[in-house]
Tab-separated table of C-alpha atoms and ligand atoms in Angstrom:
chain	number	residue	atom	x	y	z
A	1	UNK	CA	-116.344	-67.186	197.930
A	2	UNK	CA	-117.575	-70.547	198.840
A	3	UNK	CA	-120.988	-70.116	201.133
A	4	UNK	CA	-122.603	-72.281	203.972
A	5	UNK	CA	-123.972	-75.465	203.366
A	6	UNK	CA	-125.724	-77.931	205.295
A	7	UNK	CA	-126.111	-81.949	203.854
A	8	UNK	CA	-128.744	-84.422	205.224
A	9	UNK	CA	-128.553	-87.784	205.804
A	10	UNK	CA	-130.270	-90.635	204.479
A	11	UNK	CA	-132.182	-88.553	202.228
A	12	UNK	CA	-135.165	-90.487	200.897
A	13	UNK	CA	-136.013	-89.829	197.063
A	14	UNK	CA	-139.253	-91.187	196.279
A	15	UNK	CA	-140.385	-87.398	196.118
A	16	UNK	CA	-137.717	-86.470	193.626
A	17	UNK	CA	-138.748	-88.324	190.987
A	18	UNK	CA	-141.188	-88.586	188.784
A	19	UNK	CA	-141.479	-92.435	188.157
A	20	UNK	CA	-142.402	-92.444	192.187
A	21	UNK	CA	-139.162	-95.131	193.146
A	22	UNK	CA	-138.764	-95.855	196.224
A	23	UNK	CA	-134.880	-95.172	196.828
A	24	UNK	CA	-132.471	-92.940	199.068
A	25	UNK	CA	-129.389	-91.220	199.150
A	26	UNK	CA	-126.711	-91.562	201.673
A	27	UNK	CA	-126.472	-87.520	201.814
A	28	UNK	CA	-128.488	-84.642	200.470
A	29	UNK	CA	-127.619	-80.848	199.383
A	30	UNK	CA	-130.507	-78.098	198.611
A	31	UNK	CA	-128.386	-75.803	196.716
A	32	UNK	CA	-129.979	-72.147	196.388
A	33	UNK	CA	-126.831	-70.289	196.066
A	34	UNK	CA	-123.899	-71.608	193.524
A	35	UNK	CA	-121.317	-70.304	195.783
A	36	UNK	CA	-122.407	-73.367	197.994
A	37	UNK	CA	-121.172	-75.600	195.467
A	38	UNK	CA	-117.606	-74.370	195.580
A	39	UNK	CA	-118.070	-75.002	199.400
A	40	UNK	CA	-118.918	-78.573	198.900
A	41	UNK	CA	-115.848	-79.527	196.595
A	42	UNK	CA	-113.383	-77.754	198.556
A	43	UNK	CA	-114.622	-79.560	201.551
A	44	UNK	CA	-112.473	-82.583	201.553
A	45	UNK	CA	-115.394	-84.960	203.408
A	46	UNK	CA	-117.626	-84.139	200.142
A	47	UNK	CA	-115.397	-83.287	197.865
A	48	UNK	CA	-114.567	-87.366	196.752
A	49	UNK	CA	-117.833	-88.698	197.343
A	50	UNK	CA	-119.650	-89.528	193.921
A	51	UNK	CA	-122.232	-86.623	193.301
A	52	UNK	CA	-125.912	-86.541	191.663
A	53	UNK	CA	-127.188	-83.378	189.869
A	54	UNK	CA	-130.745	-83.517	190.495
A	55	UNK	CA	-133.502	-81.101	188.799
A	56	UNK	CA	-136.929	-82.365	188.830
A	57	UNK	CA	-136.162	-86.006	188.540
A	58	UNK	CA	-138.310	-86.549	185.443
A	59	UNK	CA	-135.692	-88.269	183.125
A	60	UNK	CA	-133.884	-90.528	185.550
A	61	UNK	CA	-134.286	-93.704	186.638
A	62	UNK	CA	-132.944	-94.821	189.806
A	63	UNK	CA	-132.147	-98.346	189.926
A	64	UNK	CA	-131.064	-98.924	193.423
A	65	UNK	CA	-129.882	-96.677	196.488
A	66	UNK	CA	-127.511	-93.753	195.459
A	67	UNK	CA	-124.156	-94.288	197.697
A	68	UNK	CA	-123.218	-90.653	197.543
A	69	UNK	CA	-124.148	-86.808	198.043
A	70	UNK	CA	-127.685	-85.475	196.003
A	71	UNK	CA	-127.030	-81.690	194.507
A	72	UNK	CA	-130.357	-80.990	194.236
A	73	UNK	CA	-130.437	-77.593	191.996
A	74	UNK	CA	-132.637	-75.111	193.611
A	75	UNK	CA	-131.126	-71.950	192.051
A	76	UNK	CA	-134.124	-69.216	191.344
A	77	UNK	CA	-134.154	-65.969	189.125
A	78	UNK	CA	-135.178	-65.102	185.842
A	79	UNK	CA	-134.725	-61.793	183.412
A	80	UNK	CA	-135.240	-60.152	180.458
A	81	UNK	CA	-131.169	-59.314	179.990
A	82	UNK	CA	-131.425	-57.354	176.467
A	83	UNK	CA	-133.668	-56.513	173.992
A	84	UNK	CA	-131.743	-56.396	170.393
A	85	UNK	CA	-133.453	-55.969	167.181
A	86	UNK	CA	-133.832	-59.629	166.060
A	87	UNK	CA	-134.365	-61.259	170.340
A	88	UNK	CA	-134.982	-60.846	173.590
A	89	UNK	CA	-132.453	-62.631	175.829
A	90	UNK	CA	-134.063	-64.245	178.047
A	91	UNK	CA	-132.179	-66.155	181.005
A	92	UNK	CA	-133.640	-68.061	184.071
A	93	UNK	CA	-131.753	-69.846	186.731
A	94	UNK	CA	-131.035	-73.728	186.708
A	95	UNK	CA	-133.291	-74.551	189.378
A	96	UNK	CA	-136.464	-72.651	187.881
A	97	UNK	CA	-139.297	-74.951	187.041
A	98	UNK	CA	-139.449	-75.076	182.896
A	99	UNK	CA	-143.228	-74.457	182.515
A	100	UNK	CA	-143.404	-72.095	184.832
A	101	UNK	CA	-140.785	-70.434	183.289
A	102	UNK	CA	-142.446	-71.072	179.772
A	103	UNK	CA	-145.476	-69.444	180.784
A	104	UNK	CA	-143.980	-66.445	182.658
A	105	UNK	CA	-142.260	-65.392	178.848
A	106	UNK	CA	-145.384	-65.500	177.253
A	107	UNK	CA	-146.826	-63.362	180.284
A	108	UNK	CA	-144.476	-60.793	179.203
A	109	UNK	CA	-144.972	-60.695	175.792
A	110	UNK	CA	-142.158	-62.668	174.772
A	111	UNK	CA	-142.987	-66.125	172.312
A	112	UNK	CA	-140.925	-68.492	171.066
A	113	UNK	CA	-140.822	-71.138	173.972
A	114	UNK	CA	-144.703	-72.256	173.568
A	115	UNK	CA	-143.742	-75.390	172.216
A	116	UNK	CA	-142.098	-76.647	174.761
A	117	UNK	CA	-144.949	-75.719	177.131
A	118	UNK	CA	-145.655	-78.602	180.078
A	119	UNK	CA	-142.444	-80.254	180.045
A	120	UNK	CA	-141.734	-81.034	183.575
A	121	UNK	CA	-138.229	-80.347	185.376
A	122	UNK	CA	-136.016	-77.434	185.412
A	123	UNK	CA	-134.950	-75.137	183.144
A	124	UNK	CA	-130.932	-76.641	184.406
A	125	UNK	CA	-131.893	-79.897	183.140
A	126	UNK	CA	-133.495	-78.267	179.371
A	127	UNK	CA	-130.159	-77.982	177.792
A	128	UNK	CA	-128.516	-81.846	178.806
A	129	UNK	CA	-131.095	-83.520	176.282
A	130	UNK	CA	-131.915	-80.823	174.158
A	131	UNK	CA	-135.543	-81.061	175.040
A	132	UNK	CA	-138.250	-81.398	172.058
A	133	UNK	CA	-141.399	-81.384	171.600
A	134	UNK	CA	-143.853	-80.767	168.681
A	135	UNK	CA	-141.380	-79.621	166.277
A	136	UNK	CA	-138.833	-77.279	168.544
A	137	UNK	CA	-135.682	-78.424	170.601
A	138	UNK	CA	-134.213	-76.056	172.753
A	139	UNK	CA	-131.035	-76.153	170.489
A	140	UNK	CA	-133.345	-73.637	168.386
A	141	UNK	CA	-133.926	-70.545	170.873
A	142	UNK	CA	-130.464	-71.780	172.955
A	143	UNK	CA	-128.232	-68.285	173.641
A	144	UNK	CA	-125.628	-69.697	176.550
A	145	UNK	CA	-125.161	-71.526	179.336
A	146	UNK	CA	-122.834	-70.806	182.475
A	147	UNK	CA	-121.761	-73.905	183.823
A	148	UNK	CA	-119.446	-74.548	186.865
A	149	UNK	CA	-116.479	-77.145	186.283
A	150	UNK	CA	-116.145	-79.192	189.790
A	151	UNK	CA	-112.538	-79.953	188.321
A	152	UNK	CA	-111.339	-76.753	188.207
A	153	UNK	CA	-113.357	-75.100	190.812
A	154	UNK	CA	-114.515	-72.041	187.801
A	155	UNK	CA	-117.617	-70.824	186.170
A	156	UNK	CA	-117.588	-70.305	182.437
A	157	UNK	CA	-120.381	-69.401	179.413
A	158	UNK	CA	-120.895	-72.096	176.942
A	159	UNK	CA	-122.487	-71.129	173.548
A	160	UNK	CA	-124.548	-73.737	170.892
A	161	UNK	CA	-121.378	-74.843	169.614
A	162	UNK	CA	-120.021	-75.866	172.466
A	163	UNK	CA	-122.999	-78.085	174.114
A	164	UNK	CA	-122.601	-80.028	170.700
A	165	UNK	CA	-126.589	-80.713	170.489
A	166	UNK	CA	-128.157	-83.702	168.577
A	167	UNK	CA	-131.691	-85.444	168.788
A	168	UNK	CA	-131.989	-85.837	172.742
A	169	UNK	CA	-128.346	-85.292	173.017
A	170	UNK	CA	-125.666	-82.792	174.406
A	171	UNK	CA	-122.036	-82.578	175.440
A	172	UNK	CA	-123.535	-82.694	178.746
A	173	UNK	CA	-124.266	-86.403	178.275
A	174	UNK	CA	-121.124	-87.261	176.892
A	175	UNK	CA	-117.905	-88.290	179.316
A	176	UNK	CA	-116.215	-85.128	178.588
A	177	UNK	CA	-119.379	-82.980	179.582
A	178	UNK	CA	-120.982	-85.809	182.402
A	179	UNK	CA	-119.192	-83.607	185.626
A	180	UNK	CA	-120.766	-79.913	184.330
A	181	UNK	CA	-123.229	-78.264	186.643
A	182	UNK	CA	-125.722	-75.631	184.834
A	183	UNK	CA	-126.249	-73.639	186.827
A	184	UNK	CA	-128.595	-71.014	184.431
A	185	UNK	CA	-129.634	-70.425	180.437
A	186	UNK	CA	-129.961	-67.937	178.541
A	187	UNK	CA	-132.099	-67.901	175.480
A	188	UNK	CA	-132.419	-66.185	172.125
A	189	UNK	CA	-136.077	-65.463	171.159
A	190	UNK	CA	-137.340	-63.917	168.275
A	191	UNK	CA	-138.907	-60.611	168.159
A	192	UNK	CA	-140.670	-61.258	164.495
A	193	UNK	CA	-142.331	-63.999	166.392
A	194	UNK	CA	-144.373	-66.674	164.103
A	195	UNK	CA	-146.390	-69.999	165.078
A	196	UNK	CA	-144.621	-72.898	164.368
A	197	UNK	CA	-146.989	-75.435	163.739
A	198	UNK	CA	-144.972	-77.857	161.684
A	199	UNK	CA	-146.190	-80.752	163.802
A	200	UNK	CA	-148.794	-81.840	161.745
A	201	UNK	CA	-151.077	-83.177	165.294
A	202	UNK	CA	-150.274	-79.676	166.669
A	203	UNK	CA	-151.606	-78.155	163.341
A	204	UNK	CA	-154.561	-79.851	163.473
A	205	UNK	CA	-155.727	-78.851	166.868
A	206	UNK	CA	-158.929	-76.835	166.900
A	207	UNK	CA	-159.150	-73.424	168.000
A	208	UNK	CA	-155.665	-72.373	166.558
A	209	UNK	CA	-157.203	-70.430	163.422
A	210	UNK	CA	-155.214	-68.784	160.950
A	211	UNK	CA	-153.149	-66.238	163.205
A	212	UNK	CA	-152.824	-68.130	166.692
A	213	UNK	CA	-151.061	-66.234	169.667
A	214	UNK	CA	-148.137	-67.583	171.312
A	215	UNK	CA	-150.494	-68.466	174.040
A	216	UNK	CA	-153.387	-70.035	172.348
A	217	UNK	CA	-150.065	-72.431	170.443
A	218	UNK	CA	-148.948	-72.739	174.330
A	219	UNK	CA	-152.815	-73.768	175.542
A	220	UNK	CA	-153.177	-76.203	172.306
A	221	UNK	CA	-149.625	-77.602	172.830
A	222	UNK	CA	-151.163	-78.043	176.758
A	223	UNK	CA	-154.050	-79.889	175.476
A	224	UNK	CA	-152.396	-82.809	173.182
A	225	UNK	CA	-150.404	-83.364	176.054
A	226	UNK	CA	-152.679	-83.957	178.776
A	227	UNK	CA	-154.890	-85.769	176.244
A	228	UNK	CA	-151.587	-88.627	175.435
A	229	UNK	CA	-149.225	-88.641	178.493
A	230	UNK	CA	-149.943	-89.548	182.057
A	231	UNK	CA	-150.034	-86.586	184.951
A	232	UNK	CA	-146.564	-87.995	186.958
A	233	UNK	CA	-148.545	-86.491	190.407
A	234	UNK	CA	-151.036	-89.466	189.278
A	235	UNK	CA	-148.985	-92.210	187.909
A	236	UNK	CA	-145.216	-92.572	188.215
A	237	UNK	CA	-143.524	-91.986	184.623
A	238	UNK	CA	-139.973	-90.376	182.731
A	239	UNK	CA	-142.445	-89.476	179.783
A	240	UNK	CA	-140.979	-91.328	176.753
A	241	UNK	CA	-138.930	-94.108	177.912
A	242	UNK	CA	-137.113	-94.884	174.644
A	243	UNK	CA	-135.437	-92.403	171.902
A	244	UNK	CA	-137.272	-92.922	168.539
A	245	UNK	CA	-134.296	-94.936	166.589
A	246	UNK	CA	-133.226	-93.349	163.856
A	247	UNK	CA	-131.959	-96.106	160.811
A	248	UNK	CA	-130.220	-95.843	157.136
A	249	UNK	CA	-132.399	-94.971	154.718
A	250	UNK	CA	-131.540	-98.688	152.964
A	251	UNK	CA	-132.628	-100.362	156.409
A	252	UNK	CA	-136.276	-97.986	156.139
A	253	UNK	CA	-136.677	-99.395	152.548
A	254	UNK	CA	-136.254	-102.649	153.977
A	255	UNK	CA	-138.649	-102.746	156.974
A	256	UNK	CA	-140.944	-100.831	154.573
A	257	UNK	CA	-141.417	-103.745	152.251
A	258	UNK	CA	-141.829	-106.180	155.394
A	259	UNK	CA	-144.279	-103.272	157.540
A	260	UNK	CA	-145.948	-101.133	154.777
A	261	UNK	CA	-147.468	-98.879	157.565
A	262	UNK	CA	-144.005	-98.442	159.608
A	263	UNK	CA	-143.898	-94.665	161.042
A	264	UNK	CA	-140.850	-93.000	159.344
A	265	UNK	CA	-139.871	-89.327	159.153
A	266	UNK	CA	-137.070	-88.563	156.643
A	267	UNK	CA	-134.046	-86.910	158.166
A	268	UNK	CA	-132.175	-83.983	156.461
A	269	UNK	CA	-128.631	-86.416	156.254
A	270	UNK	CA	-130.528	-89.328	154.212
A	271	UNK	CA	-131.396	-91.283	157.475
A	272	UNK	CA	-135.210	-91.752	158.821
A	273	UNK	CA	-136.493	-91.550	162.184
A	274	UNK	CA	-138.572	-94.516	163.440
A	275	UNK	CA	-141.937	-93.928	165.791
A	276	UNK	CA	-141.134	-96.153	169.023
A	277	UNK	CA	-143.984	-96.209	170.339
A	278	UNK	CA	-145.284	-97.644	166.732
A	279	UNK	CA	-142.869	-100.349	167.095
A	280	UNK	CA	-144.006	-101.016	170.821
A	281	UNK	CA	-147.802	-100.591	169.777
A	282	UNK	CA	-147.122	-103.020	166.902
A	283	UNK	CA	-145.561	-105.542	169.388
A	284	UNK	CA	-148.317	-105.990	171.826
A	285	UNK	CA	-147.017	-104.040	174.374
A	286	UNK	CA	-149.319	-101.248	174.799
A	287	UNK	CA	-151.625	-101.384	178.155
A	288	UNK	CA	-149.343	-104.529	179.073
A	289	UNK	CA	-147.307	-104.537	182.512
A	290	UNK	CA	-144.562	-107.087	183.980
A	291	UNK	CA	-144.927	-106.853	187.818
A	292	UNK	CA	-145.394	-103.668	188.918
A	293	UNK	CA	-144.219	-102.111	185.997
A	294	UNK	CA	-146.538	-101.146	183.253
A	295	UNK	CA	-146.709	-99.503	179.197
A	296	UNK	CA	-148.956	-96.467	179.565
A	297	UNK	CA	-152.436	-97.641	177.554
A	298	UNK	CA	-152.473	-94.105	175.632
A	299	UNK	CA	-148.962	-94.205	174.747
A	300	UNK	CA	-146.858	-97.087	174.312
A	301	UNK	CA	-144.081	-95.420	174.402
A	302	UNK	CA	-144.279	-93.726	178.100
A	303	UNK	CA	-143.767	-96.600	180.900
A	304	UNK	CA	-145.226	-96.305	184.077
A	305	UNK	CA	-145.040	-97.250	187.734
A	306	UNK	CA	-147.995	-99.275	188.625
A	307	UNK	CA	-147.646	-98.784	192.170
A	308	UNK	CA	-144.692	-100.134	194.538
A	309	UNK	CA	-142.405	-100.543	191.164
A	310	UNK	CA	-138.844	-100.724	191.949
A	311	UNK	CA	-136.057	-99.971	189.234
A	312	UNK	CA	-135.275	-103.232	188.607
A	313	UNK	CA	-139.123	-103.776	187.580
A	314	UNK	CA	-139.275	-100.870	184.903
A	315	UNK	CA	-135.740	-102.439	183.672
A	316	UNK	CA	-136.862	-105.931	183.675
A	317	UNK	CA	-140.147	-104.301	180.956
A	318	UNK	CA	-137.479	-102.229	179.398
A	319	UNK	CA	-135.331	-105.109	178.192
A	320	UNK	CA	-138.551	-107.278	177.584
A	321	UNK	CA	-139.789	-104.588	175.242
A	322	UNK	CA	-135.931	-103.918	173.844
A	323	UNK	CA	-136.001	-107.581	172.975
A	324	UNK	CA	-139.703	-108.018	170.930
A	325	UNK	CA	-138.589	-104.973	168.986
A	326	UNK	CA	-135.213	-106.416	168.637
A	327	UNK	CA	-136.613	-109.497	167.231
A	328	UNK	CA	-139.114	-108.178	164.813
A	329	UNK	CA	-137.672	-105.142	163.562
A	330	UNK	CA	-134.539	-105.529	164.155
A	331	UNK	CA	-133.691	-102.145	165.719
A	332	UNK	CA	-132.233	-101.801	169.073
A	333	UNK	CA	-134.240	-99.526	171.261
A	334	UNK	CA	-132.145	-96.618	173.244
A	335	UNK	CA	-134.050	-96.031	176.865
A	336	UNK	CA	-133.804	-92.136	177.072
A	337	UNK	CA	-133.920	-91.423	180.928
A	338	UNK	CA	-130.482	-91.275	182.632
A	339	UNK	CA	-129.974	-94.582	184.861
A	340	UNK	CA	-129.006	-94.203	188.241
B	1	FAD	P1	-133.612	-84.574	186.055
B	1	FAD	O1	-134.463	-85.756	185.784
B	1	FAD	O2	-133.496	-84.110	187.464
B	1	FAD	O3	-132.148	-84.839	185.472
B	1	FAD	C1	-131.978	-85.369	184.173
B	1	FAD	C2	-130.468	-85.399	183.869
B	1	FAD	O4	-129.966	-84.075	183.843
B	1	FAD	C3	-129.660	-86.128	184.934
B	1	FAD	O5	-128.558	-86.742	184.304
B	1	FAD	C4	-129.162	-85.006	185.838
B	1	FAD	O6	-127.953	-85.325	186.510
B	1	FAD	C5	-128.942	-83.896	184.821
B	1	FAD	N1	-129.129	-82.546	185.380
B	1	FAD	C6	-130.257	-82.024	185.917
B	1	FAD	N2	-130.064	-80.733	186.242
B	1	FAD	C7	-128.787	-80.431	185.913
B	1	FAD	C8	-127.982	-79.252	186.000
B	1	FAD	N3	-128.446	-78.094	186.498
B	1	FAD	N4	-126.684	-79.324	185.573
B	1	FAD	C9	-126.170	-80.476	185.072
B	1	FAD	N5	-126.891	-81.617	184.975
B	1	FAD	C10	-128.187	-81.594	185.371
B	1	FAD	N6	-138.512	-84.486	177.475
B	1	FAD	C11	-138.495	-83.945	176.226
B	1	FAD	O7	-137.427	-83.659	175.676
B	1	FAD	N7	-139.657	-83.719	175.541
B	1	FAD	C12	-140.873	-84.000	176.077
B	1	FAD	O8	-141.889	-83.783	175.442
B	1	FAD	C13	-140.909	-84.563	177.384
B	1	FAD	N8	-142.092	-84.903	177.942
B	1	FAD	C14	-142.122	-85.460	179.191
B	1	FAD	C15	-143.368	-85.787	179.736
B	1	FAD	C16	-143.443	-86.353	180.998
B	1	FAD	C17	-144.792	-86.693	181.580
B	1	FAD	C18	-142.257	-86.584	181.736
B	1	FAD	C19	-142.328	-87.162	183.123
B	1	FAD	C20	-141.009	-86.277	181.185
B	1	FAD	C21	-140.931	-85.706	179.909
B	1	FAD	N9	-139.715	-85.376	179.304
B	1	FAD	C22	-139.686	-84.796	178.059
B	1	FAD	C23	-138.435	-85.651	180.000
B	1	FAD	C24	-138.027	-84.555	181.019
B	1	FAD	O9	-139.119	-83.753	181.369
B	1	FAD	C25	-136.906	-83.656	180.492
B	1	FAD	O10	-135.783	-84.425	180.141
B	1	FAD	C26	-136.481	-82.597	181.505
B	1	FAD	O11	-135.588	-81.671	180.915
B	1	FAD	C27	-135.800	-83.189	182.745
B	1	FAD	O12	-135.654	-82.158	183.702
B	1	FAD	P2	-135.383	-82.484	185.230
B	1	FAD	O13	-135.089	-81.192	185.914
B	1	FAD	O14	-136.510	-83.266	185.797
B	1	FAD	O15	-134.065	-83.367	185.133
B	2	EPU	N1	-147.710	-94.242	168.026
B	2	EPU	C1	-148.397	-95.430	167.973
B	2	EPU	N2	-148.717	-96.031	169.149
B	2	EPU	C2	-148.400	-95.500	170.367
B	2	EPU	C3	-147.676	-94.299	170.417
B	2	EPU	C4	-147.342	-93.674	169.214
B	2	EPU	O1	-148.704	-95.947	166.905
B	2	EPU	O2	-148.749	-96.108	171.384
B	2	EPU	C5	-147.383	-93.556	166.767
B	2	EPU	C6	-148.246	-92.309	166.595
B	2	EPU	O3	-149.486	-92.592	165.996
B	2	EPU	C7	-147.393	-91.428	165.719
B	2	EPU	C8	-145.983	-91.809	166.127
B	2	EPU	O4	-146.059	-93.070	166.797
B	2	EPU	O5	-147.573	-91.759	164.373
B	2	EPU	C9	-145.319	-90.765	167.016
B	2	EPU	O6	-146.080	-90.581	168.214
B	2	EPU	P1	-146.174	-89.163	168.966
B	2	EPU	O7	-146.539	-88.078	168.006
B	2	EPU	O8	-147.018	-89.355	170.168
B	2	EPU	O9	-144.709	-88.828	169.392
B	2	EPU	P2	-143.539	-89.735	169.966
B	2	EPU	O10	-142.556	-89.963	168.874
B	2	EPU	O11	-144.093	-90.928	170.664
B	2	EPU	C10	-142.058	-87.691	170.611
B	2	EPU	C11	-141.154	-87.352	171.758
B	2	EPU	C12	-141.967	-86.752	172.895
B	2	EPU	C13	-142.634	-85.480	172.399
B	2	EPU	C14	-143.531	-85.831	171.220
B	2	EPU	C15	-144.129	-84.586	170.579
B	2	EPU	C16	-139.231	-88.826	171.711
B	2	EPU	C17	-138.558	-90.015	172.298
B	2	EPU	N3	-140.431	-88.527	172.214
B	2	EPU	O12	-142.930	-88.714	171.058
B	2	EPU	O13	-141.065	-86.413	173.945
B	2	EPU	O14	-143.392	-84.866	173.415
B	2	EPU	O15	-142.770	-86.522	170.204
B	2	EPU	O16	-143.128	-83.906	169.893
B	2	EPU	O17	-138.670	-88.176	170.836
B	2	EPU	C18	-140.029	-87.270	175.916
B	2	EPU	O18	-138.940	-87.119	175.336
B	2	EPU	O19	-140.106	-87.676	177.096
B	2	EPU	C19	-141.261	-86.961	175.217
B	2	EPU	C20	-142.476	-87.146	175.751
């Protein structure tokens, strides 16, 4: 049954994301309940008007004004659904903030998310770029999704297979995915639970010991991250800006002989993945900024907003950085937020 809804107008959206642009929407949707969003497509004012799924805003980047109707995903809940002897199903809504969701596992007992911890956005958004982060993606612990399809009006459960996930990648990125709404995830989480601390920084934290709990991996996972990556309530950012660039294993030997100390991490199909933010570093770029647009001086491969930055001044960096690289490396840098 499709429920109430109520749009605003003009809708700024400075607020709504992370990077801190300036920009606005010509309408605006809270949605807390998913029967609102068969409500808005079978209303025939709303129904035709281009549509933004928003989270948290933390991996987009709007580049101008959006000239149709924000469905910003509010949806709350989250369960234990079934205990079986290998995992705990776990599922939380769409609109349920991903750390805090992270942390309320491990307050029940239940590990496996930890490192993931401090990711910001929703736990809706988790699944579109199979979020990482020293050495899990959620393609590892991923049980389901139920999506809604706008074109047919009906909710169905996705499994693994079916979201098709690669290195910051999904179906839900792809054309034939793009128009799915998430609208909650459920995931499979090990009962036998052990650290993974096959990150080599994350290994060498102090305070981890021989037998960490999930929580101390969550708290040491919290701590490398604060340390590198800029607080978005302090300075506008979409965390890494680029995907690291993964090349043949002939082009590696190549650069290798050119750039002894290149970053590479060998990749189970032959191919090797390329540090960006080594290649940026390398380039000069770190700590520089091109108007009001700047590289973070701790990481080169996070790009901030200086203050007053409008999209067109973090693309302007993006394409000056996209070019160095270009012409020194020869590897074409792919930005990994979601232009708007
Ligand atoms: P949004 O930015 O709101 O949306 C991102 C995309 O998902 C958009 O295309 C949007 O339309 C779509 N979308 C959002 N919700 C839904 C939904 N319910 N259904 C369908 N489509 C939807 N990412 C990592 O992978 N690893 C990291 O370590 C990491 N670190 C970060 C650190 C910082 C400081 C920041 C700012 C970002 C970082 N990110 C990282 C990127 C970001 O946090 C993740 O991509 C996160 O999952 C985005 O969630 P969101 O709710 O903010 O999504
Ligand atoms: N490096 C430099 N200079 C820099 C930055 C990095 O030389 O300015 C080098 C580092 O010394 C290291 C290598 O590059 O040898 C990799 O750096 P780091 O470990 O910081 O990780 P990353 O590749 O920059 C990736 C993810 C992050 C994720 C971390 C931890 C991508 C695009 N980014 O960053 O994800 O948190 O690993 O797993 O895969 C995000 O997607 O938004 C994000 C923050």
């Amino acid at each position: 049954m499709p429920a109430p809804f109520s749009v605003l107008h003009q809708f700024p959206l400075q607020s709504l994301n992370t990077f801190g642009i300036a920009a606005s929407a010509r309408a605006y949707l809270r949605v807390t309940e998913k029967e609102q969003l068969l409500g808005v497509y079978a209303d025939g004012a709303w129904a035709t008007l281009p549509k933004l799924v928003l989270g948290g805003g933390s991996n987009v980047l709007l580049t101008g004004d959006f000239d149709g109707l924000v469905l910003h995903i509010a949806l709350q809940g989250r369960e234990v659904l079934e205990d079986t002897q290998q995992h705990y199903l776990v599922r939380a809504a769409a609109g349920e903030n991903w750390h805090a969701f992270v942390q309320w596992t491990l307050a029940h007992g239940v590990g496996g998310l930890e490192n993931l911890s401090l990711i910001p956005g929703t736990v809706g958004a988790a699944p579109i770029q199979n979020i990482g982060a020293y050495g899990l993606e959620i393609k590892d612990v991923f049980h389901s999704a139920t999506v809604f399809d706008p074109c047919s009006g009906e909710t169905r459960v996705m499994d693994a297979a079916a979201c098709r996930f690669g290195y910051r990648d999904s179906v839900f990125k792809r054309e034939e995915g793009r128009h799915l709404i998430i609208l909650d995830v459920t995931f499979a989480l090990p009962k036998q639970w052990q650290p993974n601390l096959r990150y080599a920084e994350l290994a060498a934290e102090p305070g981890l010991g021989n037998a960490p709990t999930p929580q101390q991996v969550a708290d040491a996972v919290i701590a490398i991250r604060r340390r590198k990556l800029p607080d978005p309530a302090v300075i506008g950012n979409a965390g890494s800006f680029f995907k690291n660039p993964v090349v043949s294993g002939a082009q590696c030997a190549a650069l290798l002989e050119r750039f002894p100390n290149l970053v590479h991490h060998a990749q189970p199909d032959g191919s090797e993945k390329l540090a960006a933010g080594w290649l940026i570093d390398q380039c000069g770029w770190k700590g520089r900024s091109l108007g009001a647009a700047g590289v973070y001086p701790k990481q080169a491969l996070v790009l901030v907003n200086n203050g007053g930055a409008s999209g067109a001044d973090v693309v302007a960096l993006a394409k000056a950085i996209q070019a160095d690289v270009q012409a020194r490396y020869g590897v074409l840098l792919e930005p990994e937020p979601v232009f708007i």
